[in-house]
Amino acid sequence: MNAPTRLPDSGQPATPARARFVHLKVHSAYSLLEGALPIGKLAKLAAAHHFPALGLTDTNNLYGALEFSDKLAECGIQPIVGVVLTIDFEDRRSEGTDRGVPAVRQPGDGNIALLAMNEAGYANLMQLVSHAHLDAADVEAPHTTAAALAEHAEGLIALTGGPDGPIDRALRDGQNTLAEGRLDRLKATFGDRLYIELQRHGLRSEHDVEPQLLRLAYGKHIPIVATNEAYFASPDDHEAHDALLCIAGGRYVVEDDRRRVTREHDFKSADAMAEVFADLPEALDNTIEIAKRCAFRPKGRKPILPRFVAVDREVSEAELSRLEAEELRRQAHQGLAERLGSAPCAEGFAIADYEKRLAYELDVIARMQFPGYFLIVADFIKWAKAEGIPVGPGRGSGAGSVVAWALTITDLDPLRFGLLFERFLNPERVSMPDFDIDFCQDRRDEVIRYVQRKYGHDRVAQIITHGKLQARAVLRDVGRVLQMPYGQVDRLCKLVPNNPANPVTLPEAIASEPKLQEQIAADPMVSRLVEIAQKLEGLYRHASTHAAGMVIGDRPLVELVPLTRDPKSNSPVTQYNWKLVEAAGLVKFDFLGLKTLTVLQKAVELVK
């Protein structure tokens, strides 16, 4: 674990002294409105502190797992992919607790941290996190059960979760028997892969239960591990992070009865952690031990296309590819004959020219192994047209393909308009084909449901997108939690140029707007607002569903990417954004809802 790391400033390897501590509980900006550490910043911090490894445990999601894995590996640091997951032990009884106080039912008994040791562990992480989102009654409260945890425990290391964990919570409530029972269940599930987690951020909730945690650890022969729940880079960022928590909870900074973290919840150095846990060196040593046990990282893979041709016998991949190429060739030749039979050739071209171009394109498509992609797209477009759903004539580079025209994917004759196939597919620059397909906005969902029925609901999903705190929005949010007058904040926001196509950052707006500079210099409250806003700008604010992107897999998607669900439609949604789903091996299909097609369809109906 003492491999050289690369410092971000010099780019040269720097061999650290023997590692004394490794962070295992870090929250990136993907812990929405909770973590204030973008993945790129995390990589730089870890390299600057000479950490040989780093653990990412965002709250109830794996949004950043693949990006984290790649960024850390580029810096020569071992990424440890994990999650903080809410667990329901289903062990609270209505007759009361150890103190005789009735238990209150709510999703989850606390959070535990799970870290992937190997490929099987990462697969189980995806299963657990996906089911926590897909099976939860409330999409805003993802959680899983202890039974599901036991079913998917292989390859995972478990930490008991610290102050927010189910063990600590039960101990604080005086439910010692309950705490011991939960610990026994976790030990039975994970064996020597379970660690009792100790945190020291100066909170009473940590201090009061630590002696009991140590007694349980030594009495049950369970190792202890020191963690620091890192939400921000340094203590100087505490005020900005506190404002972020207020934005998340819809609270004001001056309120006392709200969630808070301390200045100690920062990305501490190994030396600082060694000082905090000087009396428990084994808790520090076990962070290194865990890092050594987690010698795995998820990597990208080549595109995996779903198969269009169904066969009723066992055949090789090569045979399937041959069958799909033959089916594409058959449909393309048939489609071209129908096109040329209903309309004349373009001026200056003969049927032989079309057939020559078609043969060339089919050869390229077959060599690049994309027949299945063309067949799938043609299939759902033909279905939509047969159902009377308006479909766009085609746009983008895909309109340069005679094969696409023959399959009715597009309605533009490429030879007539001098369109080049090489702009769409080029053997010298291998990239996935990408048709931008417009459907009537009112009936787009019907096409999506057809695709789900044909390929399986567990193999089709929409793609997630993450909204950021942009310049104007972050000023408004921070102004609200600081309880500044709305009119004053609104006037400041209007001094920031609004350009959605190329958003202006706060530093750029300040540098270019003298009036903004004057307000900052004249009013300490405005200065505080802008300082906090600049620290929060660019962090993720929420997750939503991409307007057009869909993925179709050749197997259940949860085997390739973690899933969540769209709160509006309950449809599965990938936890990776469109760039990362492609890196994970999934192929993106665009189902664009176009209002213009809906308007045209209505106009035609009214004219009739």
Coordinates of C-alpha atoms in Angstrom, one line a residue:
M1 CA 0.0 0.0 0.0
N2 CA 3.0 2.3 0.0
A3 CA 3.1 2.7 -3.8
P4 CA 4.4 6.1 -5.0
T5 CA 1.7 8.8 -5.5
R6 CA 1.8 11.7 -7.9
L7 CA 1.7 15.2 -6.6
P8 CA -0.7 17.4 -8.6
D9 CA 1.8 20.3 -8.8
S10 CA 4.9 18.5 -9.9
G11 CA 3.5 15.5 -11.6
Q12 CA 6.5 13.5 -10.2
P13 CA 6.2 10.4 -8.1
A14 CA 6.7 11.1 -4.4
T15 CA 7.2 8.1 -2.1
P16 CA 5.6 8.7 1.2
A17 CA 6.8 7.5 4.6
R18 CA 5.1 4.4 6.0
A19 CA 1.4 5.1 5.8
R20 CA -0.1 5.7 9.3
F21 CA -3.7 6.2 8.3
V22 CA -6.1 6.0 5.3
H23 CA -9.4 7.8 5.0
L24 CA -12.2 5.2 4.6
K25 CA -15.3 7.5 5.1
V26 CA -15.2 10.4 2.6
H27 CA -18.3 12.1 1.2
S28 CA -17.8 13.6 -2.3
A29 CA -20.1 16.2 -3.9
Y30 CA -22.2 13.2 -5.0
S31 CA -23.5 13.1 -1.4
L32 CA -26.0 15.7 -2.6
L33 CA -26.1 18.9 -0.5
E34 CA -24.1 17.0 2.1
G35 CA -20.6 16.5 0.7
A36 CA -18.6 19.5 -0.5
L37 CA -15.7 17.6 -2.2
P38 CA -15.8 17.3 -6.0
I39 CA -14.0 14.1 -7.2
G40 CA -11.2 16.0 -8.8
K41 CA -10.5 18.0 -5.6
L42 CA -10.5 14.7 -3.6
A43 CA -7.8 13.3 -5.9
K44 CA -5.6 16.4 -5.5
L45 CA -6.1 16.4 -1.7
A46 CA -5.2 12.7 -1.4
A47 CA -2.1 13.2 -3.5
A48 CA -1.0 16.3 -1.6
H49 CA -1.3 14.4 1.7
H50 CA 0.5 11.4 0.3
F51 CA -2.3 9.0 1.0
P52 CA -1.6 5.6 -0.7
A53 CA -5.4 4.8 -0.8
L54 CA -8.7 6.5 -0.2
G55 CA -12.2 5.3 0.5
L56 CA -15.3 7.0 -1.0
T57 CA -18.6 6.4 0.9
D58 CA -21.3 8.6 -0.5
T59 CA -24.7 8.4 1.3
N60 CA -27.0 5.8 -0.2
N61 CA -25.6 6.1 -3.7
L62 CA -22.8 5.1 -6.1
Y63 CA -23.1 8.1 -8.4
G64 CA -19.4 8.9 -8.4
A65 CA -17.9 5.3 -8.1
L66 CA -16.5 5.0 -11.6
E67 CA -15.4 8.6 -11.9
F68 CA -13.7 8.3 -8.5
S69 CA -12.0 5.0 -9.5
D70 CA -10.5 6.6 -12.7
K71 CA -9.4 9.9 -11.1
L72 CA -7.7 8.3 -8.1
A73 CA -6.0 5.7 -10.3
E74 CA -4.6 8.5 -12.5
C75 CA -2.9 9.9 -9.5
G76 CA -1.4 6.6 -8.5
I77 CA -3.7 6.2 -5.5
Q78 CA -5.7 3.0 -4.7
P79 CA -9.5 3.9 -4.9
I80 CA -11.6 2.1 -2.4
V81 CA -15.2 2.2 -3.6
G82 CA -17.9 2.0 -0.9
V83 CA -21.2 3.5 0.3
V84 CA -22.8 4.6 3.5
L85 CA -26.1 2.6 3.3
T86 CA -29.2 2.9 5.5
I87 CA -30.1 -0.4 7.1
D88 CA -33.4 -1.6 8.6
F89 CA -32.9 -4.5 11.0
E90 CA -36.6 -4.9 11.4
D91 CA -36.0 -5.6 15.1
R92 CA -37.9 -2.7 16.8
R93 CA -40.9 -3.9 18.6
S94 CA -44.0 -1.7 19.3
E95 CA -44.1 -2.9 22.9
G96 CA -41.1 -0.6 23.7
T97 CA -37.4 -0.4 24.2
D98 CA -35.1 -1.3 27.1
R99 CA -36.4 1.8 28.8
G100 CA -40.0 1.1 28.1
V101 CA -40.4 3.9 25.5
P102 CA -42.4 2.9 22.5
A103 CA -40.3 2.6 19.3
V104 CA -41.1 5.0 16.4
R105 CA -41.2 3.3 13.0
Q106 CA -39.2 5.1 10.3
P107 CA -37.2 3.7 7.3
G108 CA -33.8 2.5 8.6
D109 CA -32.1 2.0 12.0
G110 CA -28.9 3.7 11.0
N111 CA -26.1 3.8 8.4
I112 CA -23.3 1.4 8.0
A113 CA -20.3 1.7 5.6
L114 CA -19.6 -1.0 3.0
L115 CA -16.4 -1.2 1.1
A116 CA -15.7 -3.4 -2.0
M117 CA -12.8 -5.8 -1.6
N118 CA -13.1 -7.4 -5.0
E119 CA -15.2 -7.7 -8.1
A120 CA -17.9 -9.8 -6.3
G121 CA -18.0 -7.1 -3.6
Y122 CA -18.6 -4.3 -6.1
A123 CA -21.3 -6.4 -7.8
N124 CA -23.0 -6.8 -4.4
L125 CA -22.6 -3.1 -3.7
M126 CA -24.5 -2.4 -6.9
Q127 CA -27.2 -4.9 -6.0
L128 CA -27.7 -3.5 -2.5
V129 CA -27.7 0.2 -3.5
S130 CA -30.0 -0.5 -6.4
H131 CA -32.6 -2.4 -4.4
A132 CA -32.4 0.3 -1.6
H133 CA -33.7 2.7 -4.2
L134 CA -36.0 0.5 -6.3
D135 CA -37.7 -1.3 -3.4
A136 CA -38.1 1.6 -1.0
A137 CA -41.7 2.9 -0.6
D138 CA -40.3 6.5 -0.5
V139 CA -37.9 7.3 -3.2
E140 CA -36.4 10.0 -0.9
A141 CA -35.6 7.5 1.8
P142 CA -33.6 4.6 0.2
H143 CA -32.7 1.8 2.6
T144 CA -32.2 -1.9 2.6
T145 CA -32.8 -4.7 5.2
A146 CA -30.4 -6.8 7.2
A147 CA -31.7 -9.8 5.4
A148 CA -30.8 -8.4 2.0
L149 CA -27.4 -7.4 3.5
A150 CA -26.7 -11.0 4.5
E151 CA -27.7 -12.2 1.0
H152 CA -25.2 -9.8 -0.7
A153 CA -22.3 -9.7 1.8
E154 CA -19.7 -11.6 -0.2
G155 CA -16.6 -9.5 -1.0
L156 CA -17.6 -6.6 1.3
I157 CA -16.0 -5.1 4.4
A158 CA -18.5 -3.5 6.8
L159 CA -17.9 -0.7 9.3
T160 CA -20.5 -0.2 12.0
G161 CA -21.2 3.4 10.9
G162 CA -20.1 5.6 13.8
P163 CA -22.6 7.9 15.6
D164 CA -25.2 7.5 12.8
G165 CA -24.8 3.7 12.9
P166 CA -27.4 1.2 14.2
I167 CA -25.1 0.1 17.0
D168 CA -24.2 3.6 18.3
R169 CA -27.9 4.7 18.1
A170 CA -29.1 1.8 20.1
L171 CA -26.4 2.4 22.8
R172 CA -27.2 6.1 23.1
D173 CA -30.9 5.2 23.6
G174 CA -30.0 2.8 26.4
Q175 CA -30.9 -0.3 24.3
N176 CA -27.8 -2.3 25.1
T177 CA -29.5 -5.7 24.3
L178 CA -30.7 -4.4 21.0
A179 CA -27.2 -3.0 20.1
E180 CA -25.5 -6.3 21.0
G181 CA -28.1 -8.3 19.0
R182 CA -27.5 -6.1 15.9
L183 CA -23.7 -6.5 16.3
D184 CA -24.0 -10.3 16.5
R185 CA -26.1 -10.3 13.3
L186 CA -23.5 -8.2 11.5
K187 CA -20.7 -10.5 12.8
A188 CA -22.6 -13.5 11.6
T189 CA -23.0 -11.9 8.2
F190 CA -19.4 -10.5 7.7
G191 CA -17.2 -12.6 10.0
D192 CA -13.7 -11.2 10.1
R193 CA -14.8 -8.5 7.6
L194 CA -16.6 -6.5 10.3
Y195 CA -15.0 -3.6 12.1
I196 CA -16.3 -1.5 14.9
E197 CA -16.0 2.1 13.8
L198 CA -14.7 4.8 16.2
Q199 CA -15.0 8.5 15.4
R200 CA -13.7 11.5 17.3
H201 CA -15.1 14.8 16.0
G202 CA -15.6 16.3 19.5
L203 CA -19.3 15.3 19.7
R204 CA -20.8 14.1 22.9
S205 CA -22.7 11.4 21.0
E206 CA -19.3 9.9 20.1
H207 CA -17.7 10.3 23.5
D208 CA -20.6 8.8 25.5
V209 CA -20.7 5.4 23.6
E210 CA -17.0 4.9 22.9
P211 CA -16.3 2.9 26.2
Q212 CA -19.3 0.6 25.4
L213 CA -18.1 0.1 21.8
L214 CA -14.6 -0.8 23.0
R215 CA -16.1 -3.3 25.5
L216 CA -18.1 -4.9 22.8
A217 CA -15.2 -5.0 20.4
Y218 CA -12.8 -6.6 22.9
G219 CA -15.5 -8.9 24.3
K220 CA -16.6 -10.2 20.9
H221 CA -13.1 -10.1 19.3
I222 CA -14.1 -7.6 16.7
P223 CA -11.4 -5.3 15.4
I224 CA -11.8 -1.5 15.8
V225 CA -11.1 1.1 13.1
A226 CA -10.6 4.9 13.3
T227 CA -12.5 7.0 10.7
N228 CA -13.1 10.6 10.1
E229 CA -16.3 11.5 8.3
A230 CA -14.9 14.0 5.8
Y231 CA -17.4 16.4 4.2
F232 CA -15.1 19.3 3.3
A233 CA -11.5 20.0 2.7
S234 CA -10.3 22.1 5.6
P235 CA -11.8 23.8 8.8
D236 CA -11.9 27.1 6.8
D237 CA -14.7 25.5 4.7
H238 CA -16.9 24.7 7.7
E239 CA -19.1 27.9 7.5
A240 CA -19.8 27.3 3.8
H241 CA -20.6 23.6 4.5
D242 CA -23.0 24.6 7.3
A243 CA -24.8 26.8 4.8
L244 CA -24.9 23.8 2.4
L245 CA -26.7 21.7 5.1
C246 CA -29.2 24.6 5.6
I247 CA -29.9 24.6 1.9
A248 CA -30.5 20.9 2.0
G249 CA -32.9 21.1 5.0
G250 CA -34.6 24.3 4.1
R251 CA -33.4 25.9 7.3
Y252 CA -31.7 29.1 8.4
V253 CA -28.1 29.3 9.7
V254 CA -29.2 31.0 12.9
E255 CA -31.5 28.0 13.9
D256 CA -30.2 25.7 16.6
D257 CA -32.4 22.6 16.2
R258 CA -31.1 21.5 12.9
R259 CA -28.4 19.2 11.5
R260 CA -24.8 20.4 12.1
V261 CA -21.4 18.9 11.8
T262 CA -18.2 20.2 13.5
R263 CA -15.0 21.8 12.1
E264 CA -13.4 18.4 12.7
H265 CA -15.4 16.9 9.8
D266 CA -12.6 17.9 7.4
F267 CA -10.2 16.0 5.2
K268 CA -7.5 15.5 7.9
S269 CA -3.9 14.5 7.3
A270 CA -2.6 11.2 8.5
D271 CA -0.5 13.0 11.2
A272 CA -3.6 14.8 12.5
M273 CA -5.5 11.5 12.7
A274 CA -2.5 9.8 14.4
E275 CA -2.7 12.6 17.1
V276 CA -6.5 12.2 17.6
F277 CA -6.2 8.4 18.0
A278 CA -2.7 8.3 19.7
D279 CA -4.2 6.1 22.5
L280 CA -5.6 3.5 20.1
P281 CA -2.9 2.8 17.5
E282 CA -4.6 -0.4 16.4
A283 CA -7.6 1.6 15.2
L284 CA -5.2 3.5 12.9
D285 CA -3.3 0.4 11.8
N286 CA -6.6 -1.3 10.8
T287 CA -7.3 1.5 8.2
I288 CA -4.1 0.3 6.5
E289 CA -5.2 -3.3 6.9
I290 CA -8.6 -2.6 5.3
A291 CA -6.9 -0.6 2.4
K292 CA -4.7 -3.7 1.7
R293 CA -7.8 -5.9 1.7
C294 CA -9.6 -3.7 -0.8
A295 CA -7.2 -4.1 -3.7
F296 CA -9.8 -3.7 -6.4
R297 CA -11.3 -0.9 -8.5
P298 CA -14.1 -0.8 -11.0
K299 CA -13.0 -0.1 -14.6
G300 CA -14.6 0.8 -17.8
R301 CA -15.4 -1.8 -20.4
K302 CA -16.1 -2.0 -24.2
P303 CA -19.7 -1.4 -25.4
I304 CA -22.1 -4.3 -24.7
L305 CA -24.9 -4.3 -27.2
P306 CA -28.1 -6.1 -26.6
R307 CA -28.9 -8.8 -29.1
F308 CA -31.7 -8.2 -31.6
V309 CA -31.8 -11.6 -33.2
A310 CA -33.4 -14.2 -30.9
V311 CA -32.2 -17.9 -31.2
D312 CA -33.7 -21.0 -29.6
R313 CA -30.3 -22.8 -29.3
E314 CA -26.9 -22.2 -27.8
V315 CA -24.7 -20.3 -30.3
S316 CA -21.4 -18.5 -30.1
E317 CA -21.0 -14.8 -30.0
A318 CA -19.4 -15.0 -33.5
E319 CA -22.5 -16.9 -34.8
L320 CA -24.8 -14.3 -33.3
S321 CA -22.9 -11.5 -34.9
R322 CA -23.1 -13.3 -38.2
L323 CA -26.9 -13.8 -37.9
E324 CA -27.4 -10.1 -37.0
A325 CA -25.3 -8.9 -39.9
E326 CA -27.3 -11.1 -42.3
E327 CA -30.6 -9.8 -40.8
L328 CA -29.4 -6.2 -41.3
R329 CA -28.4 -6.9 -44.8
R330 CA -31.8 -8.5 -45.6
Q331 CA -33.8 -5.6 -44.1
A332 CA -31.6 -2.9 -45.7
H333 CA -31.8 -4.4 -49.2
Q334 CA -35.6 -4.8 -48.9
G335 CA -35.9 -1.3 -47.5
L336 CA -33.8 0.3 -50.3
A337 CA -35.9 -1.5 -52.9
E338 CA -39.1 -0.1 -51.4
R339 CA -37.6 3.4 -51.2
L340 CA -36.4 3.5 -54.8
G341 CA -39.7 1.8 -55.9
S342 CA -41.8 4.7 -54.5
A343 CA -39.5 7.6 -55.5
P344 CA -37.0 8.3 -58.3
C345 CA -33.3 8.2 -57.8
A346 CA -31.6 11.5 -57.0
E347 CA -30.5 13.5 -60.0
G348 CA -27.2 12.2 -61.4
F349 CA -27.5 8.9 -59.6
A350 CA -28.6 5.4 -60.7
I351 CA -29.9 2.4 -58.7
A352 CA -26.4 0.9 -58.9
D353 CA -25.0 4.0 -57.1
Y354 CA -27.4 3.4 -54.2
E355 CA -26.6 -0.3 -54.1
K356 CA -22.9 0.4 -54.1
R357 CA -23.2 2.9 -51.2
L358 CA -25.4 0.5 -49.3
A359 CA -22.9 -2.4 -49.7
Y360 CA -20.1 -0.1 -48.5
E361 CA -22.0 1.0 -45.4
L362 CA -23.1 -2.5 -44.6
D363 CA -19.5 -3.7 -44.7
V364 CA -18.3 -0.9 -42.4
I365 CA -21.2 -1.6 -39.9
A366 CA -20.5 -5.3 -39.9
R367 CA -16.8 -4.8 -39.3
M368 CA -17.4 -2.4 -36.5
Q369 CA -20.0 -4.9 -35.0
F370 CA -22.9 -2.5 -35.0
P371 CA -25.6 -4.4 -36.9
G372 CA -27.6 -4.9 -33.7
Y373 CA -27.6 -1.2 -32.9
F374 CA -29.2 -0.4 -36.3
L375 CA -31.7 -3.2 -36.0
I376 CA -32.8 -2.1 -32.5
V377 CA -33.3 1.5 -33.5
A378 CA -35.1 0.6 -36.8
D379 CA -37.4 -1.8 -34.8
F380 CA -38.8 0.8 -32.3
I381 CA -39.0 3.5 -35.0
K382 CA -41.0 1.2 -37.3
W383 CA -43.3 0.3 -34.3
A384 CA -43.8 4.0 -33.5
K385 CA -44.8 4.8 -37.1
A386 CA -47.1 1.8 -37.2
E387 CA -48.8 3.1 -34.1
G388 CA -49.3 6.5 -35.6
I389 CA -46.8 8.2 -33.4
P390 CA -45.1 11.1 -35.2
V391 CA -41.3 10.5 -35.7
G392 CA -38.8 13.1 -36.8
P393 CA -37.2 12.8 -40.3
G394 CA -33.7 12.5 -38.8
R395 CA -31.0 15.0 -37.9
G396 CA -27.4 15.0 -37.1
S397 CA -24.7 12.9 -38.8
G398 CA -27.0 9.8 -38.8
A399 CA -28.9 11.3 -41.7
G400 CA -25.8 10.6 -43.9
S401 CA -26.4 6.9 -43.8
V402 CA -28.2 5.1 -46.7
V403 CA -28.7 2.1 -44.4
A404 CA -30.5 4.3 -41.9
W405 CA -32.6 5.7 -44.8
A406 CA -33.4 2.2 -46.1
L407 CA -34.5 1.1 -42.6
T408 CA -36.7 4.2 -42.3
I409 CA -34.6 5.4 -39.3
T410 CA -34.3 8.6 -41.3
D411 CA -36.3 10.0 -44.2
L412 CA -33.6 12.0 -46.0
D413 CA -32.0 10.6 -49.1
P414 CA -28.2 11.0 -48.4
L415 CA -27.2 10.9 -52.1
R416 CA -29.8 13.6 -53.0
F417 CA -28.3 16.0 -50.4
G418 CA -24.7 15.0 -50.7
L419 CA -24.5 13.7 -47.1
L420 CA -21.4 11.7 -45.9
F421 CA -21.6 8.4 -44.1
E422 CA -18.1 8.9 -42.6
R423 CA -19.4 11.7 -40.4
F424 CA -21.6 9.1 -38.7
L425 CA -19.4 6.0 -38.6
N426 CA -15.7 6.0 -39.4
P427 CA -13.5 2.8 -39.0
E428 CA -10.5 5.0 -38.5
R429 CA -12.1 6.7 -35.5
V430 CA -14.0 4.1 -33.6
S431 CA -16.9 5.5 -31.6
M432 CA -20.5 4.4 -30.9
P433 CA -23.1 5.4 -33.5
D434 CA -25.6 7.8 -32.0
F435 CA -29.0 8.5 -33.7
D436 CA -30.8 11.6 -32.3
I437 CA -34.5 10.5 -32.7
D438 CA -37.4 12.9 -32.3
F439 CA -40.8 11.6 -31.1
C440 CA -44.0 13.3 -30.5
Q441 CA -43.7 14.6 -27.0
D442 CA -47.2 13.5 -25.9
R443 CA -46.6 9.8 -27.0
R444 CA -42.8 9.4 -26.4
D445 CA -43.5 7.3 -23.3
E446 CA -45.4 4.8 -25.4
V447 CA -42.2 4.1 -27.3
I448 CA -40.2 3.7 -24.1
R449 CA -42.8 1.2 -22.7
Y450 CA -42.6 -0.8 -26.0
V451 CA -38.8 -1.1 -25.6
Q452 CA -39.2 -2.1 -22.0
R453 CA -41.6 -4.9 -23.0
K454 CA -39.4 -6.1 -25.8
Y455 CA -36.1 -6.2 -24.0
G456 CA -37.2 -6.6 -20.4
H457 CA -37.9 -4.0 -17.7
D458 CA -34.8 -4.9 -15.9
R459 CA -32.7 -4.3 -19.0
V460 CA -33.9 -0.8 -20.0
A461 CA -33.4 2.4 -18.0
Q462 CA -33.3 6.1 -18.4
I463 CA -30.1 8.0 -17.5
I464 CA -29.5 10.3 -14.5
T465 CA -28.3 13.8 -14.7
H466 CA -27.1 16.0 -11.8
G467 CA -28.0 19.6 -11.5
K468 CA -25.4 22.0 -10.1
L469 CA -25.4 25.1 -7.9
Q470 CA -24.8 27.7 -10.6
A471 CA -23.8 31.3 -9.9
R472 CA -27.2 32.9 -9.6
A473 CA -28.8 29.9 -8.0
V474 CA -26.2 29.6 -5.3
L475 CA -26.4 33.3 -4.5
R476 CA -30.2 33.0 -4.0
D477 CA -29.8 29.8 -1.9
V478 CA -27.1 31.2 0.4
G479 CA -28.9 34.5 0.7
R480 CA -32.0 32.7 1.9
V481 CA -30.2 30.7 4.6
L482 CA -28.5 33.8 5.8
Q483 CA -31.9 35.5 5.9
M484 CA -30.8 38.4 3.8
P485 CA -33.6 40.6 2.3
Y486 CA -35.0 39.0 -0.9
G487 CA -34.8 42.3 -2.9
Q488 CA -31.1 42.8 -2.0
V489 CA -30.2 39.3 -3.1
D490 CA -32.3 39.6 -6.3
R491 CA -30.4 42.8 -7.2
L492 CA -27.1 41.1 -6.7
C493 CA -28.2 38.1 -8.8
K494 CA -29.1 40.4 -11.7
L495 CA -25.6 41.7 -11.7
V496 CA -24.4 38.2 -12.7
P497 CA -24.8 37.6 -16.5
N498 CA -27.3 34.9 -17.4
N499 CA -26.0 32.8 -20.2
P500 CA -27.4 29.2 -20.0
A501 CA -25.3 28.1 -23.1
N502 CA -22.1 29.2 -21.4
P503 CA -22.7 29.8 -17.7
V504 CA -20.7 32.6 -16.1
T505 CA -19.0 31.7 -12.8
L506 CA -19.1 34.0 -9.8
P507 CA -15.3 34.9 -10.0
E508 CA -15.9 35.8 -13.7
A509 CA -18.9 37.9 -12.8
I510 CA -17.1 39.7 -10.0
A511 CA -14.1 40.5 -12.3
S512 CA -16.3 41.9 -15.0
E513 CA -18.9 43.8 -13.0
P514 CA -17.7 47.0 -11.1
K515 CA -21.1 47.4 -9.3
L516 CA -20.8 43.9 -7.8
Q517 CA -17.3 44.7 -6.6
E518 CA -18.6 47.9 -5.0
Q519 CA -21.4 46.0 -3.2
I520 CA -18.9 43.4 -1.8
A521 CA -16.6 46.2 -0.6
A522 CA -19.3 48.3 1.0
D523 CA -21.4 45.6 2.8
P524 CA -19.8 42.9 5.0
M525 CA -23.0 40.8 4.7
V526 CA -22.7 40.8 0.9
S527 CA -19.0 40.0 1.2
R528 CA -19.9 37.0 3.4
L529 CA -22.7 35.9 1.0
V530 CA -20.3 36.0 -2.0
E531 CA -17.5 34.2 -0.1
I532 CA -19.7 31.3 0.9
A533 CA -21.4 31.2 -2.5
Q534 CA -18.0 30.9 -4.2
K535 CA -17.1 27.9 -2.1
L536 CA -20.4 26.1 -2.9
E537 CA -20.6 27.0 -6.6
G538 CA -20.4 24.0 -8.9
L539 CA -21.5 21.4 -6.2
Y540 CA -24.3 19.1 -7.2
R541 CA -27.7 20.2 -6.0
H542 CA -30.1 17.4 -7.1
A543 CA -30.4 14.4 -9.3
S544 CA -33.0 14.2 -12.1
T545 CA -33.7 12.2 -15.2
H546 CA -32.0 13.0 -18.5
A547 CA -34.5 14.4 -21.1
A548 CA -33.7 11.9 -23.8
G549 CA -31.1 9.3 -22.9
M550 CA -31.9 5.6 -22.5
V551 CA -29.8 2.5 -22.1
I552 CA -30.6 -1.1 -23.2
G553 CA -28.5 -3.9 -21.8
D554 CA -27.9 -7.5 -22.8
R555 CA -28.4 -8.6 -19.2
P556 CA -30.1 -7.1 -16.1
L557 CA -28.6 -3.6 -15.8
V558 CA -27.9 -4.0 -12.1
E559 CA -25.1 -6.3 -13.1
L560 CA -23.4 -3.4 -14.9
V561 CA -24.5 -0.2 -13.2
P562 CA -26.2 0.8 -10.0
L563 CA -29.8 2.0 -10.4
T564 CA -32.2 4.4 -8.8
R565 CA -35.7 5.4 -10.0
D566 CA -37.5 8.4 -11.4
P567 CA -39.8 9.8 -8.6
K568 CA -42.4 10.9 -11.3
S569 CA -42.7 7.7 -13.3
N570 CA -41.0 5.0 -11.0
S571 CA -39.0 4.0 -14.1
P572 CA -35.5 2.7 -13.4
V573 CA -32.7 5.2 -13.8
T574 CA -29.0 4.6 -14.0
Q575 CA -26.9 6.1 -11.1
Y576 CA -24.2 6.9 -13.6
N577 CA -24.5 9.9 -15.9
W578 CA -24.4 9.6 -19.7
K579 CA -20.6 9.7 -19.9
L580 CA -20.2 7.1 -17.2
V581 CA -22.8 4.7 -18.5
E582 CA -20.9 4.5 -21.8
A583 CA -17.7 4.0 -19.9
A584 CA -19.5 1.1 -18.0
G585 CA -20.2 -0.6 -21.3
L586 CA -23.8 0.5 -21.9
V587 CA -25.0 1.9 -25.2
K588 CA -27.1 5.1 -25.2
F589 CA -30.2 5.6 -27.3
D590 CA -31.8 9.0 -27.6
F591 CA -35.6 9.3 -27.3
L592 CA -36.2 13.0 -27.7
G593 CA -39.6 14.4 -27.1
L594 CA -40.2 17.2 -29.6
K595 CA -43.1 19.5 -29.0
T596 CA -43.0 20.7 -32.7
L597 CA -44.0 17.2 -33.8
T598 CA -46.9 17.2 -31.4
V599 CA -48.1 20.6 -32.8
L600 CA -47.8 19.4 -36.4
Q601 CA -49.8 16.3 -35.6
K602 CA -52.5 18.3 -33.9
A603 CA -52.6 20.7 -36.9
V604 CA -53.0 17.8 -39.4
E605 CA -55.8 16.4 -37.3
L606 CA -57.6 19.8 -37.1
V607 CA -57.3 20.3 -40.8
K608 CA -58.8 16.9 -41.5

